[in-house]
Amino acid sequence: MNETGTIEHHTISLIVDNEAGVLARVIGLFSGRGYNIESLTVAEVDSESQRSRITIVTSGTRMIIEQIKAQLDRIVSVSKVADLTIEGPHVSRDIALIKVAGEGEKRVEALRLADVFRARVVDSTSCSFVFELTGQAGKIDAFIELMKDLGLVEVARTGAVALSRGATGL
Amino acid sequence: MIVRALTELGVDTIFGYPGGAVLPIYDELFKQNKIRHILVRHEQGATHAAEGYARTTGKPGVVLVTSGPGATNAVTGLTDAMLDSIPLICLTGQVARALIGNDAFQEADTVGITRPCTKHSYLVKETAKLPKIIYEAFWVAENGRPGPVVIDLPKDVQVEKAEYIRPNEAEHRTYHPQTVGEDAAIKVAIERLRKAKRPILYTGGGVINAGPEASKSLYDLAKKTNAPVTNTLMGLGAYPASDKQFLGMLGMHGTWEANHAMHDCDVMVCVGARFDDRVTGNIEQFSPGSFKIHIDIDLSSINKNVHVDLPIVGDAGVILKQLLAEWDAQNGSKTQPDLTPWWNQIERWRDRKCLSYKDQDDVIMPQKSLERLYELTKHLDPVVSTEVGQHQMWAAQFYGFDKPNRWLTSGGLGTMGYGFPAAVGAQIADPDRLVICIAGDASIQMNIQELSTAVQHNANVKIFIMNNEYMGMVRQWQDLNYDGRYSHSYSDSLPDFVKLAEAYGCTGLRVSHPDELDDTIRKMVETPGPVVVDCCVAKLENCFPMFAAGAKHTEIILSSDEIEPKDDSVIAMV
């Protein structure tokens, strides 16, 4: 029954108690039950009440996605689970740092494309740049693809952070 | 602080084994007399004994073990409790805080190892937080879907002094499971059930966990609706086995009538069960025409294996009461269709007499031994535990339970070695009750050392070994799926169980002829102290009915004459 149905991608937001091991519980659930993690971000968002927010992009059939949410909700340290993909419109952003090395025409072209993508230069030497780019995953993928011909050295990126649109929150 | 918190929480018994990292707690136990400590002989035994204690009393079982090997030996029992939703508190010693992560002597990452097999776990790093954590741990273990909770206690935390602040409430800050079912769903459920021509109540361990009141409500609902009732392995006892509306256990070794009724029903009410693969068989062909209502406290159990039409999340006991009230409100008994055709059909299935077997004069048939055990002990309302294997399935088929909290078995994990320590735990909880452990010759050896525990603590468990000199269920599967190639399923070099019992200071009895069976059972019950019965049964008998794993409910085999060869891909799926 689990194998049928089309694969969907969902962005899930969790509010968790920021205590030792909470991330291991969440990740262990995914590995132990064979679910996919496409990206995962975590940071404390309220130091007073010691709450962290975890954003997970995952994929599976609708039934699997429902199961993932129910299993996450069952973790004692998880206080809220929201499926941003089905609960209405949301905004989602990655940050990427992209190092490109090159000289001459390639260097100029990299800088020009960075401008088109509204990437910021956060480090530069005479033969390299580090660009900072914020946007949806697809935009960042496209920029990285373009940099491959222009001396791409390495990439660090966060995975998605996401919030629902509108006035209400989790 | 630890012992004080446990005492305040009403703990009267701890199952444990001392070691370096828990010596401070053991020293405190020595100085008090409110909590009884049961010294086991292996930490796995402690966890199963605590499970047996929890299952019969409804209170969480408490385990105390040392760091490293003490904790790792407890892992099987914790996993067992996780799968069968048994509330346990497992206190584990840990090396001192400064040594954590240094590969210190008897150090193991207990919280890490037990994370997937516990409901929740704590590593206590601040002594002042101890009372709050212990209170919270009990709350978490008992509320929602019950389960095991580990509290890992570094040795220096056990020794350090801090002010004891008694927690006001024993709740968890954010964990608040839903217990009451939604009214709208209750309404729809009764509308469906009221119109059903072929209803069935399929109930599991969740009804037992919800307390004896829930079993009473289940009985009332069955009587009001006149629906047949089937129980899962974990749910036996929630509905009286002697009642005529009871169809017996369902599933792989369930009865012909229970499985056929599940397949043909038009409205299925599942209460506190989880559509486990041993219950459903082939999911594609599971009860194809029915409207399925699933009542469970755990949202993640719903739509996990089988798509249901109406989920109701909440406590089984609370929701059964809601259903009863709604049934009356909708005047169900007056408006429901005539169920006579459905009961006539069920009677025709019953007439197959699926549990019948060919009795013999010169050898004890395993089924016969349990029939007699049931007949000769049922008036004593005993607690019965089992190990895992053929004897377990036969016990489920042939030993009838009319009350909850009488049946202890490892359903989810299928742990050989569970039954005897669980029986010890049950006997400790209720010293005057007859507690019988039905075992196989192979599985009893997995925790046989607990005989010493039983003798020391006057846990007068009666162990009934159905000895066929095989790992019977393994051999049965080899018969069915591997052309009878008995690869390593013969119990070679078995001990003499009578002498073994005597070596531990217990009574040992042996019976191998049917004529002596009744007397031996009577003698077992009458003899004081722990008794081991070596009941030599027919060696090659297999357990039927059976549907092969992955088969549908109506493809039930009633005897070994009906076995057909299968291909490897089917065998691999099971």
XYZ file of C-alpha atoms in Angstrom:
744
model
C 0.000 0.000 0.000
C 2.873 2.333 0.823
C 4.429 2.025 -2.595
C 1.516 3.397 -4.573
C 0.835 7.045 -5.379
C 2.917 9.856 -6.785
C 5.917 11.238 -4.943
C 5.313 14.665 -3.438
C 7.754 17.128 -1.908
C 6.678 18.737 1.342
C 8.149 21.388 3.595
C 7.485 20.563 7.241
C 8.042 22.959 10.134
C 8.588 21.717 13.667
C 8.734 23.556 16.951
C 10.795 21.502 19.372
C 12.071 21.785 22.917
C 15.695 22.766 22.603
C 17.188 19.964 24.674
C 20.098 17.621 24.172
C 19.419 15.001 21.558
C 16.266 16.444 20.057
C 17.803 16.681 16.594
C 19.023 13.087 16.870
C 15.463 12.004 17.661
C 14.140 13.706 14.544
C 16.892 12.467 12.256
C 16.802 8.982 13.791
C 13.116 8.773 12.975
C 13.815 9.453 9.303
C 16.699 6.984 9.027
C 15.070 4.325 11.191
C 11.835 4.286 9.229
C 13.374 4.792 5.819
C 12.032 8.279 5.062
C 13.875 10.818 2.905
C 15.383 14.080 4.070
C 16.072 16.472 1.187
C 17.145 19.273 3.465
C 17.019 20.089 7.142
C 17.730 23.318 8.988
C 17.635 23.906 12.718
C 18.279 26.797 15.072
C 16.946 28.103 18.342
C 14.254 30.690 17.686
C 13.192 31.550 21.233
C 15.910 31.441 23.856
C 13.529 32.352 26.675
C 11.279 29.345 26.241
C 14.105 27.272 24.745
C 12.322 26.445 21.540
C 14.004 25.599 18.271
C 12.502 25.489 14.836
C 13.377 22.697 12.446
C 12.486 22.956 8.771
C 12.541 19.697 6.844
C 11.993 19.200 3.152
C 10.988 15.601 2.569
C 9.463 13.509 -0.180
C 7.150 10.527 -0.384
C 3.644 9.485 -1.306
C 0.814 11.328 0.404
C 0.371 8.398 2.775
C 4.061 8.415 3.696
C 4.013 12.186 4.247
C 1.030 11.815 6.588
C 2.861 9.041 8.405
C 6.005 11.187 8.744
C 4.007 14.001 10.308
C 2.235 11.647 12.717
C 5.511 10.020 13.721
C 7.140 13.428 14.264
C 4.203 14.518 16.386
C 4.688 11.429 18.538
C 8.188 12.491 19.610
C 7.793 13.809 23.121
C 10.137 16.770 22.527
C 8.275 17.922 19.432
C 5.551 20.387 20.352
C 4.193 21.413 16.955
C 4.198 19.967 13.456
C 3.007 21.932 10.426
C 2.990 20.897 6.779
C 3.586 24.224 5.046
C 3.059 22.685 1.621
C -0.586 21.881 2.263
C -1.468 24.483 4.861
C -1.521 27.373 2.409
C 1.028 29.586 0.703
C 4.442 29.890 2.268
C 7.809 31.432 1.575
C 10.914 29.298 1.483
C 14.517 30.429 1.269
C 17.980 28.879 1.112
C 21.212 30.736 1.661
C 24.255 29.631 -0.292
C 27.874 30.683 -0.143
C 29.561 30.027 -3.469
C 33.294 30.271 -4.071
C 34.443 30.960 -7.620
C 38.069 31.340 -8.728
C 39.169 32.670 -12.079
C 40.807 35.519 -13.931
C 40.117 37.768 -16.844
C 36.908 37.393 -18.807
C 35.563 34.560 -16.616
C 35.945 36.685 -13.498
C 34.020 39.544 -15.083
C 31.314 37.187 -16.306
C 30.904 35.646 -12.827
C 30.486 39.083 -11.317
C 27.984 40.075 -13.996
C 25.874 36.970 -13.416
C 26.050 37.524 -9.671
C 24.558 40.928 -10.244
C 21.734 39.414 -12.310
C 20.987 36.953 -9.506
C 21.402 39.640 -6.845
C 24.153 37.682 -5.167
C 26.403 39.708 -2.853
C 30.145 39.500 -2.806
C 31.182 38.700 0.765
C 34.841 37.907 0.123
C 37.174 38.662 -2.734
C 40.793 38.212 -3.643
C 42.517 39.108 -6.870
C 41.569 35.710 -8.282
C 38.392 34.633 -6.373
C 35.008 35.620 -5.008
C 32.698 34.225 -2.388
C 29.099 35.058 -3.312
C 26.211 35.032 -0.894
C 22.931 34.162 -2.561
C 19.493 33.944 -0.992
C 16.486 32.491 -2.714
C 14.459 29.449 -3.440
C 16.390 26.262 -4.021
C 15.790 26.353 -7.790
C 17.310 29.800 -8.188
C 20.407 28.755 -6.278
C 20.702 25.574 -8.349
C 20.576 27.677 -11.499
C 23.280 30.044 -10.301
C 25.576 27.193 -9.267
C 25.063 25.581 -12.664
C 26.191 28.783 -14.370
C 29.257 29.077 -12.148
C 30.499 25.621 -13.117
C 31.991 27.012 -16.322
C 33.394 30.043 -14.543
C 35.650 28.430 -11.936
C 33.321 27.076 -9.258
C 35.420 25.888 -6.284
C 32.926 24.945 -3.596
C 29.470 25.564 -2.247
C 27.956 25.705 1.229
C 24.186 26.010 1.515
C 21.666 25.895 4.309
C 18.691 23.995 3.006
C 15.292 25.579 3.198
C 13.958 27.763 5.968
C 10.288 28.470 5.510
C 7.335 30.331 7.008
C 3.680 30.469 6.089
C 2.473 33.689 4.452
C 0.035 35.952 6.262
C -0.364 37.203 9.804
C -0.567 33.961 11.805
C 2.234 31.708 12.975
C 2.763 28.275 14.452
C 16.565 12.268 45.867
C 15.903 9.483 43.395
C 14.501 7.070 45.954
C 12.413 9.844 47.513
C 10.877 10.812 44.180
C 10.111 7.174 43.368
C 8.500 6.694 46.773
C 6.356 9.792 46.320
C 5.215 8.441 42.983
C 3.957 5.278 44.641
C 6.656 2.892 43.455
C 6.655 -0.218 45.639
C 8.834 -2.554 43.571
C 12.025 -2.181 41.540
C 13.529 -4.911 39.384
C 17.250 -4.443 39.158
C 20.842 -5.532 39.202
C 23.581 -3.521 40.914
C 26.857 -2.360 39.461
C 29.506 0.326 39.875
C 27.581 3.208 38.375
C 24.434 2.717 40.486
C 26.028 1.930 43.856
C 24.899 5.261 45.368
C 21.263 4.422 44.568
C 21.668 0.906 45.913
C 23.081 2.378 49.114
C 19.939 4.499 49.480
C 17.740 1.465 48.803
C 19.568 -0.349 51.594
C 18.615 2.383 54.063
C 14.874 2.354 53.436
C 12.025 -0.143 53.541
C 9.260 1.355 51.381
C 10.501 0.063 48.058
C 11.100 -3.623 47.539
C 14.030 -4.464 45.310
C 13.848 -7.668 43.287
C 17.313 -8.847 42.392
C 17.235 -10.502 38.989
C 19.987 -12.591 37.433
C 20.254 -10.755 34.117
C 19.163 -7.235 33.212
C 16.945 -8.485 30.382
C 15.073 -10.426 33.042
C 14.559 -7.196 34.991
C 12.932 -5.455 32.044
C 10.592 -8.351 31.245
C 9.709 -8.784 34.920
C 8.850 -5.082 35.036
C 6.708 -5.572 31.920
C 4.867 -8.431 33.615
C 4.392 -6.262 36.689
C 3.102 -3.375 34.563
C 0.781 -5.503 32.467
C -0.943 -7.066 35.468
C -1.109 -3.999 37.740
C -1.593 -1.240 35.175
C 1.199 0.712 36.897
C 4.562 1.430 35.288
C 7.244 -1.171 35.932
C 10.505 0.199 37.304
C 13.941 -1.131 36.357
C 17.313 -0.191 37.822
C 20.505 -1.256 36.072
C 24.080 -0.134 35.908
C 25.894 1.603 33.077
C 27.417 -0.059 30.010
C 26.513 -3.764 29.889
C 23.708 -3.263 32.410
C 22.055 -0.811 30.076
C 22.756 -2.724 26.859
C 21.339 -5.912 28.374
C 18.135 -3.989 29.050
C 17.719 -2.965 25.413
C 15.732 -6.045 24.328
C 13.211 -5.522 27.109
C 12.899 -1.824 26.313
C 12.251 -2.608 22.653
C 9.712 -5.216 23.653
C 7.911 -2.678 25.847
C 8.040 -0.119 23.032
C 6.400 -2.476 20.533
C 3.755 -3.667 22.992
C 3.103 -0.223 24.544
C 4.024 -1.181 28.104
C 4.838 1.654 30.535
C 8.339 1.183 31.967
C 10.774 3.441 33.764
C 14.341 2.275 33.308
C 16.918 3.973 35.528
C 20.397 3.393 34.155
C 23.648 4.292 35.816
C 26.122 6.302 33.793
C 29.760 7.202 34.307
C 30.420 10.552 35.993
C 29.674 13.626 33.883
C 33.320 14.494 33.393
C 34.031 11.030 31.994
C 31.171 10.893 29.472
C 32.568 10.490 25.997
C 35.962 9.244 27.175
C 35.296 5.528 26.662
C 35.422 5.161 30.426
C 35.048 1.761 32.098
C 31.496 0.444 31.587
C 30.531 3.486 29.567
C 27.958 3.193 26.799
C 25.969 5.910 25.068
C 22.782 4.657 26.696
C 20.558 7.503 25.580
C 21.878 7.110 22.042
C 21.478 3.344 21.974
C 17.983 3.430 23.438
C 16.656 6.402 21.472
C 14.818 4.335 18.849
C 13.507 1.823 21.370
C 12.127 4.165 24.003
C 9.238 6.560 24.032
C 11.498 9.170 25.576
C 14.812 9.370 27.380
C 16.707 11.696 29.677
C 20.354 12.189 30.515
C 20.343 13.991 33.853
C 23.102 16.593 33.941
C 21.831 18.792 36.778
C 21.104 17.207 40.134
C 18.480 19.809 41.035
C 16.374 18.722 38.056
C 16.146 15.100 39.206
C 12.720 15.221 40.898
C 11.121 17.061 38.007
C 12.595 14.654 35.448
C 11.485 11.570 37.385
C 7.946 12.919 37.789
C 7.819 13.868 34.124
C 9.180 10.475 33.042
C 6.351 8.665 34.817
C 3.817 10.977 33.221
C 5.239 10.371 29.759
C 5.447 6.587 30.248
C 1.795 6.332 31.314
C 0.014 8.926 29.204
C -0.832 8.763 25.538
C 0.351 5.508 24.058
C 2.321 4.002 26.963
C 5.949 3.068 26.518
C 9.377 2.751 28.100
C 11.291 5.806 29.343
C 15.002 5.758 30.158
C 16.559 8.036 32.773
C 20.343 7.929 32.495
C 21.985 8.956 35.766
C 25.674 9.865 35.916
C 27.232 8.571 39.096
C 28.270 11.993 40.353
C 24.703 13.274 39.904
C 23.549 10.454 42.178
C 25.959 11.591 44.877
C 25.755 15.372 44.549
C 23.546 17.212 47.045
C 20.854 19.598 45.922
C 17.680 21.015 47.412
C 14.750 18.655 46.857
C 11.871 20.604 45.385
C 8.802 18.443 45.039
C 7.230 19.035 41.631
C 3.703 20.441 41.801
C 2.462 18.616 38.800
C 3.728 15.600 36.970
C 2.995 16.805 33.485
C 5.158 17.415 30.491
C 5.536 20.957 29.233
C 4.490 20.256 25.673
C 3.438 16.605 25.395
C -0.353 16.433 25.719
C -1.908 13.533 23.822
C -5.531 13.736 22.763
C -7.772 11.456 24.820
C -11.323 12.427 23.895
C -12.709 11.502 20.495
C -14.237 14.202 18.277
C -18.008 14.293 18.601
C -18.611 14.507 14.872
C -16.585 11.370 14.278
C -18.344 9.517 17.104
C -21.663 10.434 15.517
C -20.651 9.120 12.093
C -19.207 5.959 13.639
C -22.501 5.107 15.313
C -24.532 6.025 12.217
C -22.448 3.471 10.314
C -22.475 0.848 13.034
C -26.231 1.256 13.502
C -26.859 0.531 9.826
C -24.352 -2.313 9.562
C -25.642 -5.695 8.493
C -22.342 -7.436 9.163
C -20.513 -5.484 11.899
C -17.416 -6.665 13.771
C -15.438 -5.313 16.707
C -11.709 -5.914 16.266
C -9.869 -4.929 19.431
C -6.290 -4.980 20.630
C -3.901 -4.215 23.461
C -5.044 -0.595 23.571
C -8.227 -1.681 25.319
C -6.170 -3.472 27.987
C -3.917 -0.432 28.376
C -6.948 1.797 28.832
C -7.792 -0.084 32.038
C -10.433 -2.604 33.141
C -13.214 -0.020 32.670
C -12.474 0.002 28.950
C -12.945 -3.771 28.779
C -16.278 -3.356 30.533
C -17.336 -0.710 28.019
C -16.296 -2.993 25.190
C -18.509 -5.694 26.642
C -21.405 -3.257 26.902
C -20.916 -2.076 23.321
C -20.840 -5.661 22.041
C -24.023 -6.469 23.930
C -25.843 -3.354 22.755
C -24.822 -3.785 19.123
C -24.903 -7.606 19.090
C -21.714 -7.449 17.009
C -19.180 -10.288 17.062
C -15.848 -9.543 18.746
C -12.375 -10.697 17.824
C -9.183 -9.857 19.732
C -5.603 -9.537 18.633
C -2.905 -11.500 20.434
C -2.265 -8.489 22.681
C -5.951 -7.862 23.217
C -6.934 -11.261 24.643
C -8.873 -10.898 27.855
C -10.406 -7.547 26.943
C -13.532 -9.463 25.963
C -14.603 -12.622 27.800
C -13.497 -15.657 25.832
C -16.392 -17.685 27.180
C -18.994 -15.302 25.730
C -20.857 -16.499 22.644
C -20.174 -13.271 20.745
C -16.439 -13.919 20.952
C -14.899 -15.345 17.786
C -11.437 -15.969 19.201
C -8.189 -14.456 18.083
C -7.745 -13.255 14.520
C -4.664 -13.182 12.334
C -2.094 -15.652 11.128
C -3.023 -18.290 13.709
C -6.467 -16.922 14.401
C -9.701 -18.823 14.077
C -11.482 -19.593 10.847
C -14.557 -17.675 12.005
C -12.643 -14.573 13.140
C -10.692 -14.224 9.918
C -13.672 -14.942 7.684
C -15.798 -12.478 9.616
C -13.083 -9.845 9.233
C -12.963 -10.488 5.507
C -16.721 -10.359 4.959
C -17.818 -7.664 7.417
C -19.380 -4.418 6.198
C -18.442 -2.213 9.182
C -15.256 -2.845 11.146
C -14.621 -1.061 14.428
C -10.943 -1.373 15.319
C -10.245 -0.336 18.901
C -6.656 -0.038 20.133
C -5.154 -2.320 17.521
C -2.836 -1.426 14.679
C -3.503 -3.572 11.591
C -0.233 -5.417 12.123
C 0.961 -7.611 9.239
C 0.337 -10.757 11.309
C -3.277 -9.627 11.591
C -4.014 -8.353 8.114
C -2.202 -10.820 5.896
C -2.249 -9.495 2.353
C -3.076 -5.814 2.724
C -4.468 -5.461 -0.806
C -7.058 -8.111 -0.056
C -7.714 -7.273 3.580
C -11.430 -6.950 4.342
C -12.176 -5.470 0.930
C -15.764 -4.340 1.330
C -15.843 -2.865 4.803
C -16.160 0.643 6.194
C -13.245 0.812 8.614
C -13.376 2.826 11.824
C -10.058 3.033 13.662
C -9.873 4.155 17.286
C -6.337 4.696 18.514
C -4.514 6.998 20.888
C -1.580 7.180 18.510
C -2.206 9.186 15.353
C 0.759 7.494 13.689
C -0.987 4.114 13.912
C -3.770 5.385 11.698
C -3.394 4.774 7.963
C 0.053 3.267 8.604
C -0.722 -0.150 7.133
C -4.338 -0.043 6.055
C -6.319 2.911 4.777
C -9.237 3.524 7.146
C -12.410 5.435 6.415
C -12.973 7.022 9.810
C -10.101 7.610 12.226
C -10.880 8.603 15.814
C -7.873 9.611 17.900
C -8.143 9.219 21.644
C -8.152 6.882 24.631
C -9.947 3.593 23.950
C -11.810 3.680 27.256
C -13.039 7.245 26.804
C -14.127 6.684 23.209
C -15.914 3.403 23.980
C -17.953 5.335 26.553
C -18.667 8.030 23.973
C -19.782 5.378 21.486
C -22.097 3.807 24.062
C -23.734 7.142 24.811
C -24.113 7.934 21.124
C -25.575 4.491 20.397
C -28.290 5.189 22.948
C -28.787 8.722 21.646
C -29.358 7.392 18.144
C -31.540 4.609 19.514
C -29.290 2.072 17.835
C -30.761 -1.103 19.264
C -34.206 -0.225 17.888
C -33.059 0.954 14.480
C -30.343 -1.516 13.523
C -31.060 -4.202 10.919
C -31.607 -7.818 11.875
C -28.216 -9.454 12.380
C -29.556 -13.014 12.283
C -28.217 -13.751 8.764
C -24.762 -12.544 9.846
C -24.794 -14.733 12.949
C -26.029 -17.685 10.911
C -23.068 -17.237 8.605
C -20.720 -17.032 11.594
C -22.184 -20.246 12.987
C -21.471 -21.968 9.681
C -17.844 -20.847 9.933
C -17.722 -22.016 13.526
C -18.964 -25.421 12.437
C -15.636 -25.936 10.682
C -14.214 -26.417 14.213
C -10.895 -25.012 13.093
C -9.095 -25.764 16.360
C -9.811 -29.473 16.250
C -6.869 -31.842 16.102
C -6.259 -35.574 15.965
C -5.827 -36.715 19.538
C -3.637 -39.723 20.325
C -3.653 -42.289 23.105
C 0.042 -42.787 23.643
C 1.460 -39.308 23.226
C 0.370 -35.939 24.607
C -0.787 -33.654 21.835
C 0.325 -30.066 22.551
C -3.208 -28.783 22.066
C -4.483 -31.377 24.518
C -1.994 -30.321 27.168
C -3.287 -26.753 26.990
C -6.937 -27.772 26.906
C -6.383 -29.720 30.101
C -4.285 -26.957 31.656
C -7.135 -24.534 30.943
C -9.838 -26.847 32.263
C -7.956 -27.616 35.468
C -6.831 -24.080 36.314
C -9.440 -21.672 34.939
C -11.400 -21.567 38.188
C -8.316 -20.072 39.844
C -8.371 -17.060 37.464
C -4.638 -17.293 36.848
C -2.229 -14.971 35.111
C -0.702 -16.753 32.129
C 2.478 -15.711 30.362
C 4.106 -17.244 27.329
C 7.397 -17.292 25.577
C 7.371 -17.049 21.780
C 6.647 -19.770 19.269
C 4.165 -22.556 18.641
C 3.291 -22.916 22.320
C 2.428 -19.185 22.373
C -0.033 -19.522 19.521
C -1.553 -22.672 20.985
C -1.896 -20.919 24.334
C -3.643 -17.996 22.611
C -6.008 -20.450 20.910
C -6.704 -22.825 23.771
C -6.420 -20.820 26.979
C -9.483 -18.617 27.370
C -9.349 -15.339 29.261
C -12.458 -13.736 30.658
C -10.718 -10.758 32.229
C -8.065 -8.269 31.169
C -4.560 -8.129 32.677
C -4.328 -11.919 32.877
C -2.396 -12.555 29.668
C 1.272 -11.683 29.223
C 2.903 -12.269 25.897
C 5.420 -10.629 23.637
C 3.331 -9.712 20.621
C 5.143 -7.019 18.689
C 8.786 -7.922 19.140
C 8.244 -11.659 19.605
C 10.916 -12.002 22.280
C 11.908 -15.513 23.260
C 12.882 -15.296 26.917
C 10.071 -12.876 27.757
C 7.591 -15.177 29.395
C 9.314 -16.526 32.461
C 10.666 -13.232 33.831
C 7.327 -11.593 32.986
C 5.611 -14.285 35.058
C 8.002 -13.567 37.923
C 7.083 -9.865 37.718
C 3.377 -10.703 37.760
C 3.811 -13.046 40.707
C 5.726 -10.398 42.672
C 2.862 -7.979 42.014
C 0.237 -10.484 43.136
C 1.876 -13.151 45.342
C -1.274 -15.147 46.040
C -2.440 -15.582 42.481
C -1.619 -18.623 40.382
C 0.840 -17.501 37.695
C 1.624 -19.942 34.905
C 4.368 -19.510 32.339
C 3.626 -21.573 29.235
C 6.973 -22.129 27.544
C 8.746 -24.066 24.866
C 11.869 -26.105 25.431
C 13.942 -23.626 23.417
C 12.618 -20.303 24.675
C 12.617 -21.200 28.371
C 16.385 -21.534 28.132
C 16.776 -17.925 27.074
C 16.164 -16.609 30.598
C 16.283 -19.806 32.656
C 18.648 -18.137 35.130
C 15.655 -16.276 36.580
C 14.695 -19.489 38.382
C 17.162 -18.257 40.947
C 15.254 -14.950 41.192
C 11.975 -16.805 41.593
C 13.331 -18.936 44.425
C 14.950 -16.021 46.246
C 11.843 -13.839 46.157
C 9.214 -16.554 46.627
C 7.766 -15.928 43.207
C 5.980 -19.257 42.973
C 5.573 -19.339 39.230
C 4.497 -22.589 37.606
C 6.430 -23.170 34.416
C 4.725 -25.459 31.949
C 7.234 -26.427 29.280
C 5.704 -27.935 26.153
C 8.749 -29.897 25.209
C 8.880 -31.117 21.618
C 12.664 -30.941 21.355
C 12.381 -28.420 18.550
C 12.197 -24.719 18.016
C 8.726 -25.609 16.910
C 7.699 -22.512 15.013
C 10.990 -22.379 13.148
C 10.536 -26.017 12.237
C 6.950 -25.350 11.184
C 8.091 -22.618 8.781
C 10.784 -24.955 7.480
C 8.035 -27.502 6.884
C 5.874 -24.982 5.077
C 8.442 -22.976 3.158
C 11.705 -24.903 2.970
C 10.627 -28.429 2.069
C 11.206 -29.702 5.589
C 14.904 -28.933 5.713
C 15.239 -28.532 9.485
C 18.255 -26.295 9.509
C 19.342 -25.944 13.150
C 15.861 -26.046 14.596
C 16.388 -29.248 16.566
C 16.991 -28.641 20.280
C 20.011 -30.859 20.686
C 21.573 -31.470 24.107
C 18.536 -30.314 26.031
C 19.027 -30.181 29.779
C 17.048 -32.475 32.021
C 14.498 -29.861 33.089
C 13.505 -31.799 36.202
C 17.069 -31.965 37.462
C 17.625 -28.388 36.415
C 14.643 -27.267 38.493
C 15.939 -29.248 41.436
C 19.386 -27.751 41.052
C 17.819 -24.309 41.534
C 15.864 -25.534 44.540
C 12.508 -25.795 42.740
C 10.273 -28.751 42.104
C 10.566 -30.515 38.763
C 7.859 -32.766 37.295
C 7.836 -34.726 34.068
C 4.894 -36.089 32.151
C 4.901 -37.880 28.837
C 1.755 -40.028 28.842
C -1.730 -38.580 28.309
C -3.101 -40.600 31.236
C -0.800 -38.787 33.661
C -1.421 -35.303 32.313
C -4.249 -34.242 34.627
C -2.538 -35.472 37.765
C 0.656 -33.694 36.854
C -1.167 -30.406 36.257
C -2.957 -30.745 39.592
C 0.305 -31.520 41.317
C 1.921 -28.497 39.679
C -0.788 -26.213 41.050
C -0.745 -27.767 44.516
C 3.005 -27.885 45.011
C 4.293 -24.842 46.899
C 7.141 -22.823 45.423
C 8.242 -22.542 41.828
C 7.508 -25.672 39.793
C 8.858 -26.706 36.426
C 6.766 -29.171 34.425
C 8.535 -30.878 31.566
C 5.542 -31.863 29.460
C 6.828 -34.042 26.630
C 4.452 -33.498 23.723
C 4.145 -34.834 20.191
C 7.297 -33.734 18.438
C 6.185 -32.890 14.926
C 2.761 -31.334 15.445
C 2.256 -27.986 13.722
C 0.074 -25.074 14.758
C -3.091 -24.497 12.743
C -5.163 -22.738 11.565
C -2.633 -20.659 9.735
C -2.675 -18.313 6.828
C 0.709 -17.894 5.251
C 2.239 -14.460 5.635
C 1.037 -12.325 2.767
C -2.003 -14.505 2.126
C -5.534 -13.217 2.417
C -7.842 -13.929 5.318
C -9.872 -16.552 3.566
C -6.830 -18.587 2.485
C -6.530 -20.349 5.784
C -4.803 -23.690 6.122
C -6.451 -25.977 8.648
C -4.004 -28.851 8.589
C -0.667 -29.835 7.142
C -2.435 -31.736 4.350
C -3.262 -28.467 2.616
C 0.233 -27.052 2.268
C 1.269 -25.881 -1.165
C 4.777 -24.932 -2.291
C 5.535 -21.223 -2.646
C 8.084 -19.258 -4.602
C 11.055 -17.505 -3.037
C 9.765 -13.965 -3.492
C 6.745 -14.740 -1.344
C 8.924 -16.337 1.314
C 11.217 -13.320 1.362
C 8.357 -10.936 2.099
C 7.432 -12.626 5.334
